[in-house]
Amino acid sequence: MVEKLSLNQKIEKLDAEVEWFYSDEFELEDAVPRYKEAAKLAKEIEKDLNELKNEIEVLTEDFSK
Amino acid sequence: MTSNNSFSSRSHSRLSLQGSFEQASRWSPRSENELFDAFSPTEFISVVNQTLEYAYSSVMIVGEVASFKVNQGKWVFFDIKDEEASISCFMTLWSLRVPLEDGMKVVVRAVPKLTKWGKFSLTVSAVQPVGEGSLKKAYEMLKKKLTAEGLFDAAKKRSLPEDLTKLGVISSTQAAGYADFVKIMNARWGGIKVQVAHTQVQGMDAPDQIIRALRYFNERAEVQVITILRGGGSADDLACFNDEALVREIAGSRIPVITGIGHEVDESLSDLAADVRASTPSNVAEMLTKNRAEVSSEISRMMSRMRQILIQQVEQAMDVNRDKVARISRGLVVKYIEPMLESNKAKMTQLLQKIRGEVTFFTKALQDKLKLVEALNPEKVLRQGYAIVSGKISLGMLIKIITMNNEIEAEVKKVKERK
């Protein structure tokens, strides 16, 4: 079962793909499928960014006492 | 001091009978019963203190400090005065959370009481400087003291976590500073669980409330960072953040603390004690979170860079292949096409030569024929001086004689054969 990545993990993974494109390990044959995967990841990141919300809870504790 | 019920009942009845000062001054005991109902000094002081406690359970008094001293390292004595009056004040040293000295203008929260020696004084529970001058003085004194203790050392500062998911906020939820912080944080980023401890953020009660909130978060250890927020205000409004106990609590927090108090120019001792200082509550939100718009732009840039690299590599590969094709093509041309062309060229040359030969031959033949035709041309004969005679050659007949320049019509007069 594929573990669901957090937003930060997805960004790190995309960063790693960019690094590969700049690295000596770059191979043209692998580049196109990797680019397609990266584009898919970028789209997921955009979706996650749009949906990201904070949870704000005001404590009921009374700090005046 | 507490009083028993008999004192209470007599105190009320005596006070109701006492009436005005004039009445009291005309009074003199007339019987032993009246003497029996009189207060002892201890009782009276107790009654007065009860009354004071009932009427003034807590009173705020502003005045100037005078005769400030600390006894036995535990007890603080000073007078609070104005131009016409002065009241003695007493408090414990641990309750004194700001440095005081004579001449400072302060506000005290106190309970008035009569001591057993009949002296009126205030038992002070809290004191705070008021006015810019006193506040600045107290600030400088405390800053010097705490700096010497190393509370503000840079080496003690901790950095904020990069991946913030749990945040503790200490602020007044009714304050504009808090609202600004929430607005900016929600716009910039999400996915953070925020626990908010609602406290006062100005006034005498604020430091203790903030301290309780700090201890709450530290005891539970559920958040990665604690932030203390308060919007802009006057020096008096922000004075609570120079409370010694609060400053020490911040410095001793196990969880990193970031403060966003007042504006850029307002530096409090709480700011100095914190791990990170932001200039305003909004700035706290900016320092704690990434900006999703910037992240989105960066993602686009990353994809663009990958595309560029891919295109460059493909073009390079195409160039390499073009060269290869060119080399191969040249090889083929050299090996097969050029020889073929050479061979055809020879044939063509031969053919051409043959054609030229034919043309030359026929040209010459034609020229010869032309010369012959030219030679037989009658005009040529005429130009040589001869004439052409045409017509029937018999006597009396008309004949035509054509010379180079004329056409003559003549009659035949005589015909003779040539031998």
XYZ file of C-alpha atoms in Angstrom:
484
model
C 0.000 0.000 0.000
C 1.466 3.319 -1.098
C 1.927 5.686 1.830
C 0.163 9.005 1.388
C 2.750 11.766 1.279
C 2.348 14.993 3.211
C 2.541 18.278 1.334
C 6.085 18.904 2.491
C 7.107 15.396 1.459
C 5.627 15.964 -1.999
C 7.541 19.223 -2.348
C 10.757 17.491 -1.295
C 10.128 14.736 -3.821
C 9.582 17.278 -6.591
C 12.754 19.045 -5.539
C 14.611 15.747 -5.858
C 13.286 15.312 -9.401
C 14.529 18.773 -10.378
C 17.934 17.889 -8.927
C 18.019 14.723 -11.033
C 17.395 16.786 -14.167
C 20.455 18.873 -13.331
C 22.595 15.954 -12.251
C 25.043 13.790 -14.167
C 22.617 10.905 -13.838
C 20.271 12.538 -16.331
C 19.267 10.203 -19.155
C 17.047 11.378 -21.971
C 15.233 8.070 -22.160
C 14.161 8.347 -18.495
C 13.534 12.089 -18.611
C 10.165 12.110 -20.337
C 8.402 9.664 -18.004
C 9.999 11.363 -15.008
C 8.836 14.734 -16.240
C 5.307 13.394 -16.573
C 5.437 12.061 -12.998
C 6.766 15.402 -11.774
C 3.955 17.253 -13.556
C 1.430 14.987 -11.863
C 3.086 15.655 -8.488
C 3.064 19.406 -9.114
C -0.644 19.268 -9.795
C -1.237 17.403 -6.521
C 0.807 19.983 -4.647
C -1.266 22.822 -6.114
C -4.448 21.057 -5.060
C -3.107 20.497 -1.539
C -2.046 24.144 -1.271
C -5.514 25.325 -2.212
C -7.188 22.996 0.263
C -4.831 23.626 3.190
C -6.633 24.984 6.269
C -5.539 25.693 9.854
C -7.385 24.294 12.858
C -7.782 26.952 15.532
C -8.998 25.956 18.985
C -9.527 28.514 21.753
C -8.812 26.760 25.042
C -11.558 26.737 27.632
C -9.018 26.946 30.454
C -9.457 30.110 32.558
C -6.024 31.698 32.873
C -7.283 34.512 35.084
C -7.263 32.157 38.080
C -6.728 39.322 61.359
C -10.158 37.726 61.621
C -12.825 38.723 64.136
C -15.289 36.517 65.956
C -19.010 36.998 65.840
C -19.295 38.909 69.097
C -16.951 41.565 67.734
C -19.010 41.780 64.531
C -22.317 42.203 66.277
C -20.949 44.807 68.687
C -19.156 46.615 65.868
C -22.362 47.085 63.900
C -24.375 48.194 66.914
C -21.653 50.546 68.105
C -21.176 52.090 64.718
C -24.888 52.675 64.334
C -25.020 54.352 67.761
C -21.863 56.424 67.275
C -23.375 58.808 64.773
C -21.429 61.960 63.983
C -18.095 63.100 65.451
C -19.853 65.840 67.439
C -22.104 63.315 69.062
C -19.126 61.123 69.913
C -17.183 64.015 71.386
C -20.097 64.904 73.734
C -20.403 61.340 74.839
C -19.135 60.172 78.179
C -19.859 56.863 79.863
C -22.735 57.129 82.280
C -22.837 53.525 83.415
C -20.817 50.348 83.745
C -22.911 48.824 80.950
C -21.665 51.391 78.500
C -18.027 50.685 79.508
C -18.704 46.958 78.977
C -19.824 47.732 75.363
C -16.678 49.776 74.531
C -14.032 48.397 72.099
C -10.601 47.457 73.112
C -7.877 48.853 70.810
C -7.387 45.408 69.326
C -11.094 45.012 68.713
C -11.442 48.431 67.249
C -8.550 47.940 64.867
C -10.106 44.651 63.813
C -13.477 46.314 63.266
C -11.895 49.071 61.217
C -9.976 46.546 59.110
C -13.132 44.556 58.478
C -14.853 47.714 57.363
C -11.969 48.650 55.138
C -11.860 45.173 53.651
C -15.561 45.309 52.963
C -15.461 48.797 51.471
C -12.066 48.595 49.751
C -11.189 44.963 49.138
C -8.821 46.153 46.446
C -7.935 49.733 45.648
C -5.717 51.287 42.981
C -3.674 54.312 43.997
C -1.338 56.375 41.840
C 1.437 58.355 43.362
C 5.149 58.862 43.668
C 7.475 56.444 45.427
C 9.373 57.727 48.401
C 11.541 56.166 51.111
C 11.840 52.896 49.243
C 13.679 50.159 51.114
C 13.970 46.395 51.333
C 14.375 44.768 54.753
C 15.964 41.409 55.430
C 15.863 40.624 51.754
C 12.114 39.876 52.038
C 10.048 42.907 52.992
C 9.531 45.983 50.882
C 8.559 49.312 52.395
C 7.881 52.580 50.665
C 5.535 55.513 50.765
C 3.211 56.490 47.976
C 2.608 60.190 47.962
C 1.290 63.207 46.169
C 1.762 66.906 46.911
C -0.323 66.830 50.061
C -0.492 63.323 51.460
C 1.524 60.172 51.862
C 0.538 56.594 52.625
C 2.853 53.850 53.815
C 3.056 50.774 51.685
C 4.204 47.278 52.438
C 4.717 44.255 50.210
C 6.787 41.091 49.968
C 9.847 41.188 47.784
C 8.624 38.288 45.605
C 5.528 40.331 44.764
C 7.710 43.156 43.498
C 8.115 42.435 39.791
C 9.532 45.708 38.654
C 12.460 47.630 40.100
C 11.444 50.729 42.019
C 13.258 53.731 43.225
C 12.311 56.995 44.833
C 10.703 59.484 42.538
C 9.091 56.960 40.224
C 5.417 57.388 39.540
C 3.594 54.118 40.156
C 0.164 52.598 40.491
C -0.350 50.122 43.312
C -3.108 47.623 43.841
C -3.513 47.265 47.560
C -5.727 46.601 50.507
C -5.823 49.381 53.105
C -5.443 48.406 56.704
C -4.692 49.619 60.170
C -1.690 48.011 61.802
C -1.856 46.887 65.408
C 0.017 50.016 66.255
C -2.767 52.045 64.804
C -0.814 53.020 61.741
C -2.680 53.241 58.448
C -0.939 51.530 55.526
C -1.498 49.750 52.294
C -0.689 46.076 51.825
C 0.358 46.047 48.204
C -0.273 43.038 45.973
C 0.969 44.565 42.733
C 2.807 47.680 41.654
C 3.533 49.027 38.199
C 5.314 52.139 36.985
C 3.160 54.653 35.116
C 4.136 57.338 32.663
C 6.902 57.177 30.138
C 9.640 58.396 32.427
C 9.030 55.874 35.198
C 8.453 53.065 32.763
C 11.696 53.767 30.981
C 13.583 53.945 34.224
C 12.167 50.657 35.474
C 12.849 49.063 32.092
C 16.501 50.129 32.104
C 17.043 48.960 35.671
C 15.526 45.549 35.093
C 17.236 45.116 31.725
C 20.594 45.761 33.318
C 19.881 43.291 36.099
C 18.655 40.495 33.831
C 21.370 41.045 31.243
C 23.954 40.563 33.959
C 22.282 37.250 34.801
C 22.593 36.123 31.187
C 18.884 35.840 30.556
C 19.140 37.468 27.139
C 22.256 35.679 25.910
C 22.176 34.984 22.167
C 23.598 31.514 22.743
C 20.388 30.509 24.480
C 18.173 31.358 21.533
C 16.585 28.458 19.685
C 15.484 28.539 16.065
C 11.943 27.965 14.924
C 11.000 24.591 13.426
C 10.831 24.504 9.634
C 7.824 22.258 9.431
C 5.401 23.800 11.943
C 2.299 21.757 12.592
C 1.386 22.633 16.202
C 1.374 26.129 17.599
C 0.430 27.631 20.977
C -0.848 31.207 20.949
C -1.099 33.444 24.011
C -3.119 36.574 23.350
C -6.410 38.295 23.882
C -8.833 36.843 21.353
C -10.645 40.187 21.341
C -7.586 42.158 20.347
C -6.857 43.481 16.884
C -3.351 42.014 16.999
C -4.716 38.502 17.362
C -7.204 39.018 14.551
C -4.428 40.260 12.265
C -2.285 37.262 13.113
C -5.053 34.764 12.342
C -5.935 36.503 9.089
C -2.349 36.537 7.821
C -1.647 32.975 8.931
C -4.747 31.578 7.239
C -3.960 33.455 4.025
C -0.362 32.254 3.941
C -0.552 28.630 4.992
C -2.632 25.838 6.462
C -2.377 22.436 8.103
C -1.351 23.894 11.466
C -3.155 22.959 14.678
C -3.363 26.110 16.789
C -4.277 26.197 20.473
C -5.161 29.655 21.734
C -4.850 30.664 25.386
C -6.994 33.731 25.916
C -5.372 36.124 28.416
C -5.243 39.798 29.142
C -2.400 41.523 27.386
C -2.289 44.738 29.377
C -2.829 45.776 32.954
C -1.642 44.391 36.240
C -3.245 40.988 35.833
C -1.755 40.312 32.419
C 1.684 39.017 33.482
C 0.294 36.308 35.778
C -2.247 35.192 33.184
C 0.426 34.941 30.493
C 2.665 33.036 32.911
C -0.124 30.540 33.565
C -0.631 30.079 29.866
C 3.098 29.513 29.311
C 3.134 26.889 32.056
C 0.031 25.254 30.563
C 1.750 24.765 27.213
C 5.065 23.716 28.726
C 3.447 21.126 31.010
C 1.523 19.509 28.161
C 4.299 19.768 25.565
C 1.767 19.469 22.749
C 2.977 22.420 20.703
C 6.269 23.040 18.897
C 6.297 26.822 19.384
C 4.551 29.314 21.671
C 3.808 32.808 20.466
C 2.803 35.776 22.616
C 0.874 38.405 20.674
C -0.197 41.948 21.423
C -0.879 44.795 19.024
C 0.369 48.341 19.281
C -0.213 50.502 22.345
C 1.236 53.123 24.633
C 4.148 52.511 26.944
C 1.680 51.979 29.789
C -0.278 49.471 27.712
C 2.837 47.435 26.967
C 4.334 47.735 30.472
C 3.144 44.264 31.497
C 5.703 42.741 29.109
C 8.493 44.157 31.263
C 7.261 42.255 34.332
C 10.223 40.407 35.849
C 8.382 37.173 36.595
C 6.983 37.043 33.071
C 10.368 37.724 31.509
C 11.928 34.928 33.576
C 9.126 32.542 32.615
C 9.694 33.231 28.929
C 13.437 32.773 29.279
C 12.880 29.472 31.078
C 10.314 28.064 28.664
C 11.254 24.615 27.373
C 9.249 25.272 24.237
C 10.685 27.983 21.944
C 8.887 31.307 22.246
C 8.373 33.943 19.569
C 6.947 37.312 20.581
C 5.022 39.767 18.447
C 4.379 42.718 20.743
C 3.474 46.236 19.721
C 5.323 47.676 16.743
C 8.867 47.513 15.470
C 10.057 50.287 17.795
C 8.521 48.727 20.904
C 11.160 46.421 22.356
C 10.123 44.867 25.650
C 12.122 42.673 27.997
C 9.817 39.801 27.018
C 11.057 40.300 23.443
C 14.648 40.090 24.638
C 13.957 36.920 26.607
C 12.152 35.188 23.756
C 13.940 32.935 21.286
C 12.720 34.995 18.365
C 11.288 38.469 18.237
C 8.893 39.539 15.517
C 8.061 43.192 15.061
C 4.269 42.736 15.113
C 1.680 39.948 15.430
C 1.368 39.912 11.637
C 5.119 39.494 11.358
C 4.872 36.436 13.621
C 2.540 34.811 11.103
C 5.013 35.626 8.335
C 7.944 34.189 10.237
C 6.172 31.009 11.263
C 4.617 30.073 7.939
C 5.508 29.697 4.297
C 3.547 31.662 1.747
C 1.445 29.331 -0.355
C 1.448 31.791 -3.263
C 5.264 31.787 -3.281
C 5.373 28.003 -3.009
C 2.985 27.753 -5.929
C 5.197 30.087 -7.987
C 8.266 28.057 -7.060
C 6.555 24.840 -8.185
C 5.797 26.478 -11.544
C 9.421 27.590 -11.847
C 10.646 24.073 -11.056
C 8.448 22.594 -13.768
C 9.573 25.285 -16.190
C 13.243 24.496 -15.468
C 12.650 20.792 -16.043
C 10.891 21.546 -19.321
C 13.779 23.726 -20.461
C 16.318 21.092 -19.604
C 14.271 18.456 -21.398
C 13.955 20.606 -24.509
C 17.661 21.433 -24.449
C 18.586 17.791 -24.133
C 16.240 16.773 -26.938
C 17.643 19.488 -29.208
C 21.178 18.443 -28.351
C 20.278 14.878 -29.123
C 18.744 15.960 -32.403
C 21.896 17.927 -33.270
C 24.002 14.906 -32.469
C 21.759 12.751 -34.631
C 21.762 15.309 -37.408
C 25.553 15.170 -37.422
C 25.404 11.437 -37.456
C 22.960 11.470 -40.335
C 25.072 14.019 -42.132
C 28.165 11.910 -41.611
C 26.374 8.813 -42.760
C 24.944 10.662 -45.720
C 28.347 11.987 -46.629
C 29.731 8.512 -46.367
C 27.051 7.186 -48.633
C 27.602 9.975 -51.111
C 31.311 9.400 -51.160
C 30.950 5.687 -51.448
C 28.124 5.343 -53.874
C 26.720 8.555 -55.249
C 29.901 10.264 -56.324
C 31.266 7.272 -58.201
C 27.926 6.961 -59.888
C 28.003 10.592 -60.758
C 31.580 10.292 -61.992
C 30.669 7.385 -64.204
C 27.664 9.179 -65.583
C 29.704 12.280 -66.040
C 32.149 10.435 -68.274
C 29.303 9.095 -70.330
C 27.753 12.483 -70.518
C 31.036 13.979 -71.582
C 31.394 11.393 -74.281
C 27.897 11.997 -75.466
C 28.477 15.680 -75.448
C 31.613 15.321 -77.454
C 29.810 13.148 -79.881
C 27.048 15.660 -80.241
C 29.565 18.423 -80.680
C 31.264 16.407 -83.357
C 28.023 15.831 -85.139
C 27.119 19.443 -84.896
C 30.499 20.467 -86.192
C 30.200 18.080 -89.117
C 26.767 19.184 -90.092
C 27.697 22.766 -89.628
C 30.583 22.329 -92.019
C 28.424 20.502 -94.488
C 25.899 23.220 -94.283
C 28.539 25.835 -94.776
C 29.833 23.997 -97.836
C 26.372 23.868 -99.235
C 25.938 27.515 -98.569
C 29.144 28.267 -100.357
C 27.919 26.282 -103.340
C 24.639 28.083 -103.322
C 26.448 31.333 -103.095
C 28.631 30.410 -106.022
C 25.562 29.666 -108.155
C 23.913 32.868 -107.265
C 23.028 34.822 -110.507
C 23.601 38.102 -108.789
C 27.168 37.151 -108.387
C 27.365 36.586 -112.180
C 25.770 39.935 -112.818
C 28.205 41.657 -110.411
C 30.993 40.299 -112.516
C 29.615 42.284 -115.492
C 27.654 39.630 -117.210
C 24.021 39.905 -118.292
C 21.153 37.486 -118.195
C 19.152 37.224 -121.405
C 15.749 35.729 -121.302
C 13.092 35.280 -123.899
C 12.870 33.484 -127.258
C 15.988 34.084 -129.364
C 14.579 34.578 -132.888
C 14.410 37.419 -135.283
C 11.982 40.141 -134.438
C 11.338 38.703 -130.946
C 11.629 40.792 -127.845
C 14.083 39.634 -125.315
C 14.898 40.805 -121.741
C 18.419 41.617 -120.826
C 19.237 41.924 -117.106
C 22.440 43.486 -116.035
C 23.708 44.382 -112.584
C 21.888 47.705 -112.687
C 19.340 47.518 -115.552
C 16.641 45.564 -117.130
C 16.680 46.056 -120.900
C 14.026 45.113 -123.395
C 15.536 44.496 -126.854
C 14.523 43.238 -130.286
C 16.494 40.462 -131.895
C 17.995 41.803 -135.041
C 20.364 39.074 -135.896
C 21.134 35.611 -134.704
C 24.414 33.859 -135.339
C 25.628 30.536 -134.041
C 28.864 30.411 -132.071
C 31.500 27.960 -133.227
